[in-house]
Coordinates of C-alpha atoms and ligand atoms in Angstrom, one line a residue:
Chain Z
M1 CA 125.7 275.4 3.9
M2 CA 121.3 274.4 3.8
F3 CA 119.7 272.7 1.5
N4 CA 115.9 273.9 1.1
E5 CA 113.0 270.9 1.0
T6 CA 113.2 271.3 -3.2
D7 CA 117.4 270.9 -3.1
S8 CA 116.9 268.0 -0.6
V9 CA 114.2 266.0 -3.4
L10 CA 117.1 266.7 -5.9
L11 CA 119.9 265.8 -3.9
E12 CA 118.2 263.3 -3.4
K13 CA 116.4 261.8 -6.8
I14 CA 120.0 262.5 -8.2
A15 CA 122.9 261.8 -6.2
D16 CA 120.7 259.6 -3.6
I17 CA 122.3 261.7 -1.0
K18 CA 120.2 262.0 2.2
G19 CA 119.3 264.7 5.1
G20 CA 122.1 266.4 2.3
E21 CA 124.5 264.1 4.4
I22 CA 127.6 263.0 2.6
K23 CA 130.8 261.3 3.1
G24 CA 133.9 261.6 1.6
A25 CA 134.7 264.6 -1.8
Y26 CA 132.1 266.7 -3.1
N27 CA 131.0 270.0 -5.1
I28 CA 127.4 270.4 -4.9
R29 CA 126.4 272.9 -8.0
K30 CA 123.3 275.0 -7.1
D31 CA 121.8 277.9 -10.1
S32 CA 125.4 278.3 -11.7
G33 CA 127.5 278.8 -8.2
C34 CA 129.2 276.7 -5.6
A35 CA 126.5 275.7 -3.2
S36 CA 129.7 273.3 -1.5
R37 CA 132.4 271.6 -1.0
A38 CA 135.1 269.0 0.4
T39 CA 137.9 267.0 -0.1
T40 CA 139.8 264.2 1.1
E41 CA 144.1 263.5 1.3
N42 CA 143.4 262.2 -1.7
I43 CA 140.9 264.1 -4.2
D44 CA 141.1 266.7 -4.3
I45 CA 138.0 269.8 -6.4
V46 CA 139.7 273.0 -7.4
T47 CA 137.4 275.8 -9.6
K48 CA 138.5 276.1 -13.0
T49 CA 139.9 280.2 -13.3
D50 CA 139.4 280.0 -17.2
K51 CA 135.9 279.3 -17.7
A52 CA 132.5 277.6 -15.4
G53 CA 134.2 274.3 -13.6
I54 CA 135.7 272.2 -11.9
D55 CA 139.1 270.1 -12.3
I56 CA 138.7 266.1 -9.4
I57 CA 142.4 265.2 -8.5
I58 CA 142.3 261.8 -7.9
K59 CA 146.2 260.7 -6.5
P60 CA 147.8 257.4 -8.2
G61 CA 146.2 254.5 -5.1
T62 CA 142.9 255.7 -3.6
K63 CA 141.4 252.8 -3.1
N64 CA 137.5 252.9 -2.8
E65 CA 136.3 256.8 -2.4
V66 CA 133.5 258.0 -3.5
C67 CA 133.0 261.9 -5.2
H68 CA 129.4 263.5 -5.3
I69 CA 129.2 265.5 -7.7
P70 CA 125.7 267.0 -8.2
V71 CA 124.2 270.1 -9.9
I72 CA 121.3 272.2 -9.1
I73 CA 118.9 273.9 -11.2
T74 CA 115.8 275.9 -9.2
Q75 CA 116.0 279.2 -10.9
T76 CA 113.7 279.6 -14.0
G77 CA 115.5 280.8 -16.3
L78 CA 118.9 280.0 -16.2
T79 CA 121.3 278.0 -18.6
E80 CA 125.0 277.2 -18.5
M81 CA 127.6 275.9 -20.0
V82 CA 129.8 273.6 -17.3
Y83 CA 133.9 272.1 -18.2
N84 CA 133.8 269.7 -15.5
D85 CA 137.6 267.5 -15.9
F86 CA 138.6 263.8 -14.4
Y87 CA 142.5 263.2 -13.6
I88 CA 142.0 260.1 -12.2
G89 CA 145.8 258.4 -10.7
E90 CA 147.2 255.0 -11.6
N91 CA 146.3 252.2 -9.6
A92 CA 142.8 253.7 -8.2
D93 CA 139.7 252.6 -7.5
V94 CA 136.7 255.0 -7.2
T95 CA 133.2 255.5 -8.0
I96 CA 132.1 259.1 -9.3
I97 CA 128.2 260.7 -9.1
A98 CA 127.6 262.6 -11.6
G99 CA 124.1 263.9 -11.6
C100 CA 121.6 267.0 -12.4
G101 CA 118.6 267.9 -11.8
I102 CA 116.3 270.4 -12.3
H103 CA 112.6 271.9 -10.7
N104 CA 111.1 275.2 -12.7
C105 CA 108.4 276.5 -11.5
G106 CA 108.7 279.3 -15.1
G107 CA 108.1 280.5 -17.5
E108 CA 111.4 280.4 -19.0
E109 CA 113.9 277.2 -20.9
S110 CA 115.9 276.1 -17.7
R111 CA 119.2 274.5 -18.9
H112 CA 122.5 272.6 -18.3
D113 CA 125.4 271.4 -20.6
G114 CA 128.4 269.7 -19.5
L115 CA 131.3 268.4 -21.2
H116 CA 133.2 265.8 -18.3
T117 CA 136.4 265.0 -19.0
F118 CA 138.0 261.4 -17.8
Y119 CA 141.5 261.2 -17.9
I120 CA 142.2 257.7 -16.4
G121 CA 145.1 257.0 -15.2
A122 CA 147.3 252.8 -16.3
G123 CA 145.2 250.1 -14.2
A124 CA 142.4 252.9 -12.5
R125 CA 139.4 251.7 -12.2
V126 CA 136.4 253.5 -12.5
K127 CA 132.3 253.9 -12.1
Y128 CA 130.6 256.5 -12.7
V129 CA 127.1 257.3 -12.1
E130 CA 125.1 259.7 -13.7
K131 CA 121.3 260.6 -13.2
H132 CA 119.1 262.6 -14.3
Y133 CA 115.6 264.6 -13.3
G134 CA 113.6 266.8 -13.6
D135 CA 110.2 268.7 -11.3
G136 CA 108.2 271.8 -10.9
D137 CA 105.0 272.1 -12.9
G138 CA 106.1 275.8 -14.6
T139 CA 105.7 275.7 -18.4
G140 CA 109.8 276.6 -18.7
A141 CA 111.7 273.7 -20.2
R142 CA 113.8 271.2 -19.0
V143 CA 117.2 270.6 -21.4
M144 CA 120.6 269.0 -20.3
N145 CA 122.7 268.5 -23.2
P146 CA 126.0 266.2 -21.9
Q147 CA 128.8 265.5 -22.8
T148 CA 131.4 262.7 -21.5
V149 CA 134.6 262.2 -23.2
A150 CA 137.0 259.2 -21.4
Y151 CA 140.4 258.0 -22.0
L152 CA 141.4 255.0 -20.8
S153 CA 145.1 254.3 -20.8
E154 CA 146.5 250.8 -20.5
G155 CA 144.6 248.3 -18.4
A156 CA 142.5 251.1 -17.3
F157 CA 138.2 250.1 -16.9
L158 CA 135.5 252.3 -16.7
Q159 CA 132.0 251.7 -15.7
M160 CA 129.6 254.4 -16.8
D161 CA 125.6 254.6 -16.2
T162 CA 123.2 256.8 -16.9
A163 CA 119.7 257.1 -16.0
Q164 CA 117.0 259.8 -17.1
I165 CA 114.3 258.9 -15.8
K166 CA 111.1 261.2 -17.0
G167 CA 110.9 264.7 -16.5
I168 CA 113.7 266.4 -19.3
D169 CA 111.8 268.1 -22.0
S170 CA 114.9 267.3 -24.3
T171 CA 117.8 266.2 -23.4
R172 CA 120.9 265.4 -26.6
R173 CA 123.8 263.3 -24.5
D174 CA 127.1 262.8 -26.2
T175 CA 129.0 260.6 -25.2
K176 CA 132.7 259.1 -26.8
I177 CA 135.3 257.0 -25.0
V178 CA 138.8 255.9 -25.7
C179 CA 139.7 252.4 -25.1
G180 CA 143.8 251.9 -24.8
K181 CA 145.7 248.4 -25.0
D182 CA 143.2 245.8 -22.7
A183 CA 140.9 248.6 -21.7
E184 CA 137.3 248.4 -20.9
T185 CA 134.8 249.5 -20.8
V186 CA 130.8 249.0 -20.4
V187 CA 128.3 251.2 -20.3
T188 CA 124.8 251.3 -19.8
E189 CA 122.0 254.0 -20.2
R190 CA 118.8 253.8 -19.4
L191 CA 116.4 256.3 -20.6
Q192 CA 112.2 256.5 -20.3
T193 CA 110.4 259.5 -21.8
H194 CA 106.7 260.6 -22.8
G195 CA 104.7 263.7 -22.4
A196 CA 106.5 265.3 -26.3
Q197 CA 110.0 264.8 -25.2
T198 CA 112.9 264.2 -27.1
A199 CA 115.5 262.9 -26.7
E200 CA 118.7 262.2 -29.0
S201 CA 122.2 259.5 -27.6
N202 CA 125.2 259.9 -29.8
M203 CA 127.9 256.8 -28.4
E204 CA 131.2 256.2 -30.3
I205 CA 133.2 253.6 -28.2
V206 CA 137.2 253.3 -29.7
L207 CA 138.8 250.2 -28.8
D208 CA 142.0 251.4 -30.2
G209 CA 144.4 249.5 -28.3
D210 CA 144.7 245.1 -28.7
G211 CA 143.3 243.4 -26.3
A212 CA 140.8 246.4 -25.2
R213 CA 137.5 245.7 -25.0
G214 CA 133.7 247.9 -24.7
Q215 CA 130.2 246.5 -24.0
V216 CA 126.3 249.2 -24.8
I217 CA 123.6 248.2 -23.0
S218 CA 120.9 250.5 -23.4
R219 CA 117.6 250.5 -22.2
S220 CA 115.0 252.9 -23.2
V221 CA 111.0 252.6 -22.6
A222 CA 109.1 256.4 -25.1
Q223 CA 105.8 257.1 -23.9
D224 CA 103.2 258.9 -25.7
E225 CA 104.2 261.5 -28.2
S226 CA 108.3 261.6 -26.9
V227 CA 110.9 260.7 -29.5
Q228 CA 113.7 258.9 -28.9
I229 CA 116.9 258.4 -32.0
F230 CA 119.9 256.6 -30.7
Y231 CA 123.5 256.6 -32.7
P232 CA 125.6 253.7 -31.3
R233 CA 129.6 253.9 -32.7
M234 CA 131.5 251.0 -31.8
T235 CA 134.9 251.6 -34.3
G236 CA 137.8 248.7 -33.8
N237 CA 141.2 249.4 -34.8
A238 CA 142.8 246.3 -33.4
R239 CA 142.3 243.1 -31.5
C240 CA 139.3 243.6 -29.7
F241 CA 135.6 242.5 -28.7
G242 CA 132.7 245.1 -28.6
H243 CA 129.1 244.6 -27.9
V244 CA 126.3 247.1 -28.3
Q245 CA 123.5 246.1 -26.8
C246 CA 120.6 247.5 -27.6
D247 CA 116.6 247.7 -26.7
S248 CA 113.7 249.5 -26.2
I249 CA 109.4 249.1 -25.7
I250 CA 108.3 252.0 -27.8
M251 CA 104.5 252.5 -26.3
D252 CA 101.6 255.1 -27.3
S253 CA 102.9 256.7 -30.3
A254 CA 106.2 257.3 -29.5
K255 CA 108.8 257.5 -32.3
I256 CA 112.3 255.2 -31.8
S257 CA 115.0 255.6 -34.0
S258 CA 117.8 252.7 -33.8
I259 CA 121.1 253.9 -36.3
P260 CA 124.2 251.7 -35.4
A261 CA 127.4 252.0 -36.9
I262 CA 130.1 249.1 -36.3
T263 CA 133.6 250.1 -37.8
A264 CA 136.4 247.1 -38.3
N265 CA 139.4 248.4 -39.0
S266 CA 142.0 245.7 -37.7
T267 CA 141.2 242.1 -39.4
E268 CA 141.4 240.8 -34.7
A269 CA 138.3 243.4 -34.2
Q270 CA 135.2 241.9 -33.4
L271 CA 131.9 243.7 -32.9
I272 CA 128.4 242.9 -32.7
H273 CA 125.6 244.4 -32.4
E274 CA 121.9 243.5 -31.5
A275 CA 119.0 246.7 -31.9
A276 CA 115.3 245.1 -31.0
I277 CA 112.3 247.8 -30.4
G278 CA 109.0 247.2 -29.5
K279 CA 105.6 246.9 -27.5
I280 CA 105.5 245.0 -24.7
A281 CA 104.7 241.3 -25.0
G282 CA 101.6 240.7 -24.5
D283 CA 101.7 237.6 -22.9
Q284 CA 103.6 239.3 -19.6
L285 CA 100.9 241.4 -19.4
L286 CA 98.3 238.3 -19.1
K287 CA 100.7 236.6 -16.9
L288 CA 101.4 239.7 -14.4
Q289 CA 97.0 239.8 -14.7
T290 CA 97.0 235.8 -13.0
L291 CA 98.6 237.0 -11.1
G292 CA 96.5 238.6 -9.3
L293 CA 97.8 242.7 -11.0
T294 CA 95.7 244.4 -13.0
E295 CA 96.9 245.9 -16.2
Q296 CA 98.1 248.8 -15.8
E297 CA 100.0 247.2 -12.2
A298 CA 102.0 245.0 -14.6
E299 CA 102.2 247.4 -17.5
D300 CA 104.3 249.4 -14.7
R301 CA 105.7 246.3 -13.5
I302 CA 107.6 245.3 -16.6
L303 CA 107.9 248.8 -17.1
K304 CA 110.3 249.3 -13.7
G305 CA 111.5 245.9 -14.2
F306 CA 113.0 246.4 -17.9
L307 CA 114.6 250.2 -16.6
A308 CA 115.6 248.3 -13.9
Chain T
M1 CA 83.5 224.0 -7.1
L2 CA 83.6 224.8 -10.5
E3 CA 81.4 224.6 -13.3
L4 CA 81.5 224.6 -16.4
K5 CA 78.3 225.3 -18.6
N6 CA 77.8 224.3 -23.2
I7 CA 81.5 225.5 -23.3
C8 CA 81.8 226.7 -27.1
Y9 CA 85.0 228.6 -28.6
S10 CA 84.8 229.4 -32.4
V11 CA 87.5 231.2 -34.0
G12 CA 87.4 233.1 -37.3
S13 CA 84.5 234.8 -39.5
Q14 CA 81.1 232.9 -39.8
D15 CA 81.3 231.6 -43.9
T16 CA 85.0 230.0 -42.4
E17 CA 84.3 229.5 -38.1
N18 CA 87.0 226.9 -36.4
S19 CA 84.5 225.3 -34.0
I20 CA 87.7 224.5 -31.2
I21 CA 85.5 223.8 -27.3
N22 CA 82.5 222.6 -28.8
D23 CA 80.5 222.3 -25.9
I24 CA 82.3 221.6 -22.9
S25 CA 80.1 220.5 -19.7
L26 CA 82.1 220.2 -16.3
T27 CA 81.8 220.0 -13.0
V28 CA 84.5 219.2 -10.3
E29 CA 84.7 219.6 -6.4
D30 CA 86.2 220.8 -4.5
G31 CA 89.7 219.3 -3.3
R32 CA 89.4 217.0 -6.5
L33 CA 92.7 216.4 -9.1
I34 CA 91.5 216.0 -12.5
V35 CA 94.3 215.1 -15.5
L36 CA 93.2 216.3 -19.2
T37 CA 94.8 215.0 -20.8
G38 CA 94.9 214.2 -24.8
P39 CA 96.6 214.1 -28.5
N40 CA 97.8 218.0 -28.5
G41 CA 95.4 219.9 -31.0
G42 CA 92.8 218.3 -28.9
G43 CA 91.8 222.3 -27.0
K44 CA 92.8 221.0 -23.1
T45 CA 94.8 224.8 -22.9
T46 CA 92.3 226.6 -24.9
L47 CA 89.9 225.6 -22.2
A48 CA 92.4 226.1 -18.8
K49 CA 92.4 229.8 -21.1
I50 CA 88.5 230.1 -20.8
I51 CA 87.9 229.0 -17.6
M52 CA 91.4 231.7 -16.5
G53 CA 89.8 234.8 -18.3
L54 CA 92.5 234.3 -20.6
V55 CA 90.3 233.9 -23.8
H56 CA 86.6 234.4 -23.4
P57 CA 83.9 231.4 -24.9
T58 CA 82.5 232.2 -27.4
S59 CA 78.7 230.9 -25.5
G60 CA 78.3 228.7 -22.3
R61 CA 78.9 229.6 -19.2
I62 CA 81.7 229.6 -16.6
V63 CA 80.7 229.1 -12.6
W64 CA 83.1 229.5 -9.8
N65 CA 82.1 229.2 -6.2
G66 CA 78.4 229.9 -7.2
Q67 CA 79.5 233.1 -9.2
D68 CA 79.3 233.1 -12.7
V69 CA 82.2 234.5 -13.8
T70 CA 81.8 234.2 -17.5
D71 CA 82.3 238.3 -17.5
L72 CA 85.1 239.0 -15.2
G73 CA 88.0 240.4 -16.7
I74 CA 91.7 238.2 -15.3
T75 CA 92.9 239.7 -12.5
E76 CA 89.0 239.3 -11.2
R77 CA 89.7 235.9 -11.0
A78 CA 92.1 236.1 -10.6
Q79 CA 91.8 237.6 -7.0
L80 CA 88.9 234.8 -6.4
G81 CA 91.2 231.6 -6.4
I82 CA 91.7 230.6 -9.6
S83 CA 95.2 230.7 -10.8
Y84 CA 96.8 229.8 -14.2
G85 CA 100.5 228.0 -14.5
F86 CA 101.0 228.5 -18.9
Q87 CA 102.4 225.6 -21.2
Q88 CA 104.7 228.2 -22.7
P89 CA 105.3 231.5 -19.5
P90 CA 106.6 233.8 -20.5
R91 CA 110.2 235.9 -19.6
F92 CA 111.0 239.4 -18.3
K93 CA 113.9 241.9 -18.8
G94 CA 114.1 242.6 -15.0
I95 CA 112.0 240.8 -13.7
R96 CA 113.5 238.9 -10.5
V97 CA 112.8 235.5 -9.8
R98 CA 111.7 236.1 -6.2
D99 CA 109.9 239.3 -7.8
L100 CA 108.0 237.4 -9.7
L101 CA 107.5 235.3 -6.3
S102 CA 106.6 237.5 -4.3
I103 CA 103.6 239.6 -7.1
A104 CA 102.8 235.5 -6.9
S105 CA 101.9 235.6 -3.1
G106 CA 100.5 239.2 -2.9
K107 CA 103.8 240.6 -0.4
K108 CA 106.2 243.6 -1.6
L109 CA 108.4 241.2 -1.2
L110 CA 108.1 238.0 0.0
P111 CA 110.8 236.4 3.4
K112 CA 113.6 234.4 1.9
A113 CA 112.6 231.6 4.1
E114 CA 109.5 231.4 2.1
A115 CA 110.4 231.8 -1.8
C116 CA 113.3 229.3 -1.6
S117 CA 110.5 227.1 -0.1
Y118 CA 108.0 227.2 -3.5
L119 CA 112.0 226.6 -5.6
T120 CA 112.4 223.9 -3.5
Q121 CA 109.1 221.7 -4.4
V122 CA 109.7 222.5 -8.1
G123 CA 113.7 220.5 -7.1
L124 CA 114.8 223.7 -7.9
C125 CA 118.4 225.1 -5.7
A126 CA 116.8 228.6 -4.7
N127 CA 120.4 230.1 -3.8
D128 CA 121.5 230.1 -7.5
Y129 CA 117.8 231.1 -8.5
L130 CA 116.2 233.8 -5.9
D131 CA 118.7 236.6 -7.7
R132 CA 118.5 235.3 -10.9
E133 CA 115.7 237.2 -13.9
V134 CA 113.4 235.2 -15.4
D135 CA 115.0 236.7 -19.1
A136 CA 116.4 234.8 -22.1
S137 CA 119.4 233.7 -20.3
L138 CA 117.0 230.5 -18.2
S139 CA 116.9 227.2 -19.8
G140 CA 113.0 226.1 -20.7
G141 CA 113.0 223.3 -17.4
E142 CA 114.1 226.2 -15.0
V143 CA 111.2 228.5 -16.5
K144 CA 109.3 225.7 -16.8
R145 CA 110.3 224.8 -12.8
I146 CA 109.5 228.7 -11.7
E147 CA 106.4 228.4 -13.4
I148 CA 105.1 226.1 -10.7
A149 CA 106.9 227.8 -8.4
T150 CA 104.6 231.4 -8.7
I151 CA 101.6 229.1 -8.8
L152 CA 102.4 227.4 -5.6
A153 CA 102.7 230.7 -4.4
R154 CA 99.7 231.6 -4.9
N155 CA 98.5 229.5 -2.0
S156 CA 95.1 229.4 -4.9
A157 CA 91.5 227.9 -4.1
L158 CA 91.9 226.1 -7.9
L159 CA 95.2 225.0 -9.9
I160 CA 95.3 224.7 -13.5
L161 CA 98.8 223.4 -15.1
D162 CA 99.0 223.8 -17.8
E163 CA 101.4 220.2 -18.7
P164 CA 103.5 221.2 -16.0
E165 CA 106.5 218.1 -16.5
A166 CA 106.7 219.6 -20.4
G167 CA 111.3 220.2 -20.5
I168 CA 111.3 218.5 -16.7
D169 CA 114.4 216.5 -16.3
L170 CA 113.6 212.6 -13.5
W171 CA 114.8 214.5 -10.5
S172 CA 113.4 217.7 -10.6
F173 CA 110.2 215.7 -12.1
S174 CA 109.2 213.0 -9.1
K175 CA 109.7 216.2 -7.2
L176 CA 107.0 217.8 -8.9
T177 CA 104.5 214.3 -9.0
E178 CA 105.4 214.1 -4.7
T179 CA 104.9 218.2 -5.2
F180 CA 101.2 217.7 -6.5
G181 CA 100.7 214.3 -4.4
Q182 CA 101.0 216.4 -0.7
L183 CA 98.9 219.6 -2.5
H184 CA 96.0 216.9 -3.3
E185 CA 96.3 215.4 0.4
K186 CA 95.5 218.3 2.0
H187 CA 92.7 218.5 0.1
D188 CA 92.8 222.8 0.4
S189 CA 92.9 223.3 -3.2
T190 CA 91.7 221.6 -6.1
M191 CA 93.1 220.8 -8.8
I192 CA 92.9 221.3 -12.6
I193 CA 96.0 219.1 -14.3
I194 CA 97.1 219.1 -18.4
S195 CA 99.7 215.6 -18.7
H196 CA 101.0 213.6 -21.3
Q197 CA 102.3 211.7 -18.6
E198 CA 101.3 209.0 -16.8
R199 CA 102.6 209.4 -12.7
I200 CA 101.2 212.1 -13.6
I201 CA 97.9 210.7 -14.6
S202 CA 97.6 208.2 -12.0
L203 CA 97.3 210.5 -9.4
A204 CA 93.6 211.9 -10.7
D205 CA 90.9 211.6 -9.4
E206 CA 89.2 211.6 -12.4
I207 CA 91.0 211.1 -15.6
I208 CA 89.0 213.8 -18.7
V209 CA 90.4 212.9 -22.1
I210 CA 89.9 216.0 -24.4
S211 CA 90.4 215.3 -28.2
G212 CA 88.7 217.6 -31.2
G213 CA 86.5 219.7 -28.3
K214 CA 84.8 217.7 -26.8
I215 CA 85.8 215.4 -24.0
S216 CA 85.7 212.0 -25.7
H217 CA 85.9 209.7 -22.4
R218 CA 86.6 210.2 -19.0
G219 CA 86.2 208.9 -15.3
A220 CA 88.0 207.1 -12.8
K221 CA 92.3 206.9 -13.3
D222 CA 92.2 202.5 -13.5
Q223 CA 89.8 202.8 -16.3
V224 CA 90.9 205.3 -18.4
L225 CA 94.0 205.0 -18.4
P226 CA 94.2 201.9 -19.1
N227 CA 92.7 202.1 -22.0
I228 CA 95.5 205.0 -23.3
L229 CA 97.9 203.1 -22.4
A230 CA 96.0 200.3 -24.4
N231 CA 95.5 202.9 -27.3
T232 CA 91.7 201.5 -27.7
Y233 CA 90.3 205.5 -28.4
G234 CA 92.3 205.3 -31.1
C235 CA 94.4 209.1 -33.3
C236 CA 94.4 210.0 -36.2
P237 CA 92.4 208.4 -38.6
V238 CA 94.6 209.2 -41.9
M239 CA 97.8 208.2 -40.2
K240 CA 96.0 204.9 -38.6
Ligands
LIG401 N1 93.1 231.7 -31.6 C1 92.6 230.7 -32.5 N2 93.4 230.4 -34.1 C2 92.8 230.1 -34.5 N3 93.2 228.7 -33.8 C3 93.2 228.1 -32.9 C4 92.9 229.3 -31.6 N4 93.5 228.7 -30.6 C5 94.0 227.3 -30.3 N5 94.0 226.8 -31.9 C6 93.6 225.9 -32.0 O1 92.6 225.2 -31.9 C7 93.5 223.3 -30.7 C8 92.9 223.4 -29.5 O2 94.8 224.2 -29.3 P1 94.6 224.0 -27.7 O3 95.8 224.6 -27.6 O4 93.9 224.4 -26.6 O5 95.2 222.9 -28.1 P2 96.4 221.6 -26.6 O6 95.3 220.6 -26.3 O7 96.7 222.0 -26.1 O8 96.9 221.0 -26.9 P3 98.3 220.8 -26.8 O9 98.9 219.2 -26.1 O10 99.2 220.7 -28.1 O11 99.3 221.3 -26.0 C9 93.9 223.4 -31.8 O12 94.3 223.5 -33.4 C10 94.5 224.9 -32.3 O13 95.5 225.3 -33.5
LIG402 MG1 98.5 222.7 -24.7

């Protein structure tokens, strides 16, 4: 399958795929169709028959494999709802790179809604990376509403990294992760909004088994008139440890709300929440200017570091 | 050459005006090492910030190498070779030690060997620190030494260091005084060090005592230092 210039830009932004070159298993979804797919001995990808989406089946014990499943939308007015299910075998150790890029040059809304569900077997380790990106100079909105649900069996580990850096006009992200005995999850979220964009993130981490651990590290920057709302929730039902850390930089006339909830249903649950919203510290800007940067360069550098 | 001409700085409104710097004039010749010392609240940091452009004087002029820089911004002064190591350096989430040194040096990515040499000069083991973020996880003395390393990386013609010794352990401190001594011997840069430390004061060509926003005493170290140590310049009149 040949990709044009627009596709290549999107694929590189969301999946670090350069020049259409991909190693390992992959499935590229373009404008609601399957543009290209490859499977390996250990990773199978099967199209769903009852609804849009795919099943990704990873054999127990699979080590060091990477699976790419990017979605790109280049048609204005296209909206879709996709269901992807991931079955990760016991003791596997894999990286899954998902992402959605929308290029909207027209006047109608383009929208991708996706529900990703992970069933992670005992002792398996998964790194799940999700990037969102939008471009195109049309007036049509670029909208994404990703949902992620993950069930971690005993001793499983899920690292989830999500990033949405500009370009998406409206997003509502829902994440739910349930950790069984000795399972651990680390979620990092990076969000930057500008213009009149809105972003909402609902997150629910349930620490269900003894020895479960959960960590959420959220960093965001809101510029111009954009609006961000965070609802991080952490529930401890057993002897567990949970830590939620939300840090935001607010600029211009943006608005940010962070509404955390920590719930303990066991005396052995230890849950911590930290949240801070503030503008860029004046002495940081001044310091970088004394090192020779202009005020604008200093601001850009601070934001780049903060969202790195 | 740095010339300060009748620098005054006050805060507050007309009826509650509070004078912080009160008519300071000073000339620092190229290649000299000057130590500013004096009681807490005397106005040393304010004067340093006025030279860097972080604070604007109420009146007076600042002339650097013959150019009046009083109305120039911080960035422009930095580009003209003025640098200032903060008394209390800020911390940055997500900016690493190597990034900060690179920004200071003006290079995109400072070669590892060069970055290491600046850290070594302030007594830090480069391998442990290059990739650390300059955030709240660093100790006070570590942040302070990284701050001095970034000033060294600027290779600037005028170095102003604000209490470089603060919070620094004895071993690193002797490394630091050695570094300042070597820099001064090369005579490539002019140094103004704000300090309360005898070992640093003894490196100076000239010591300037600032008290109550004025220069109260100045002179060579063998003149001024014995008087400071003997406490003949007096202290707080209320406490006495
Ligand atoms: N913006 C300001 N508003 C009010 N007072 C100020 C302001 N800036 C400085 N001051 C006051 O001016 C005086 C001089 O402060 P400065 O920080 O220059 O002292 P310093 O000599 O560096 O003291 P130290 O040895 O404690 O570092 C202090 O009394 C300080 O409280
Ligand atoms: Mg001071």
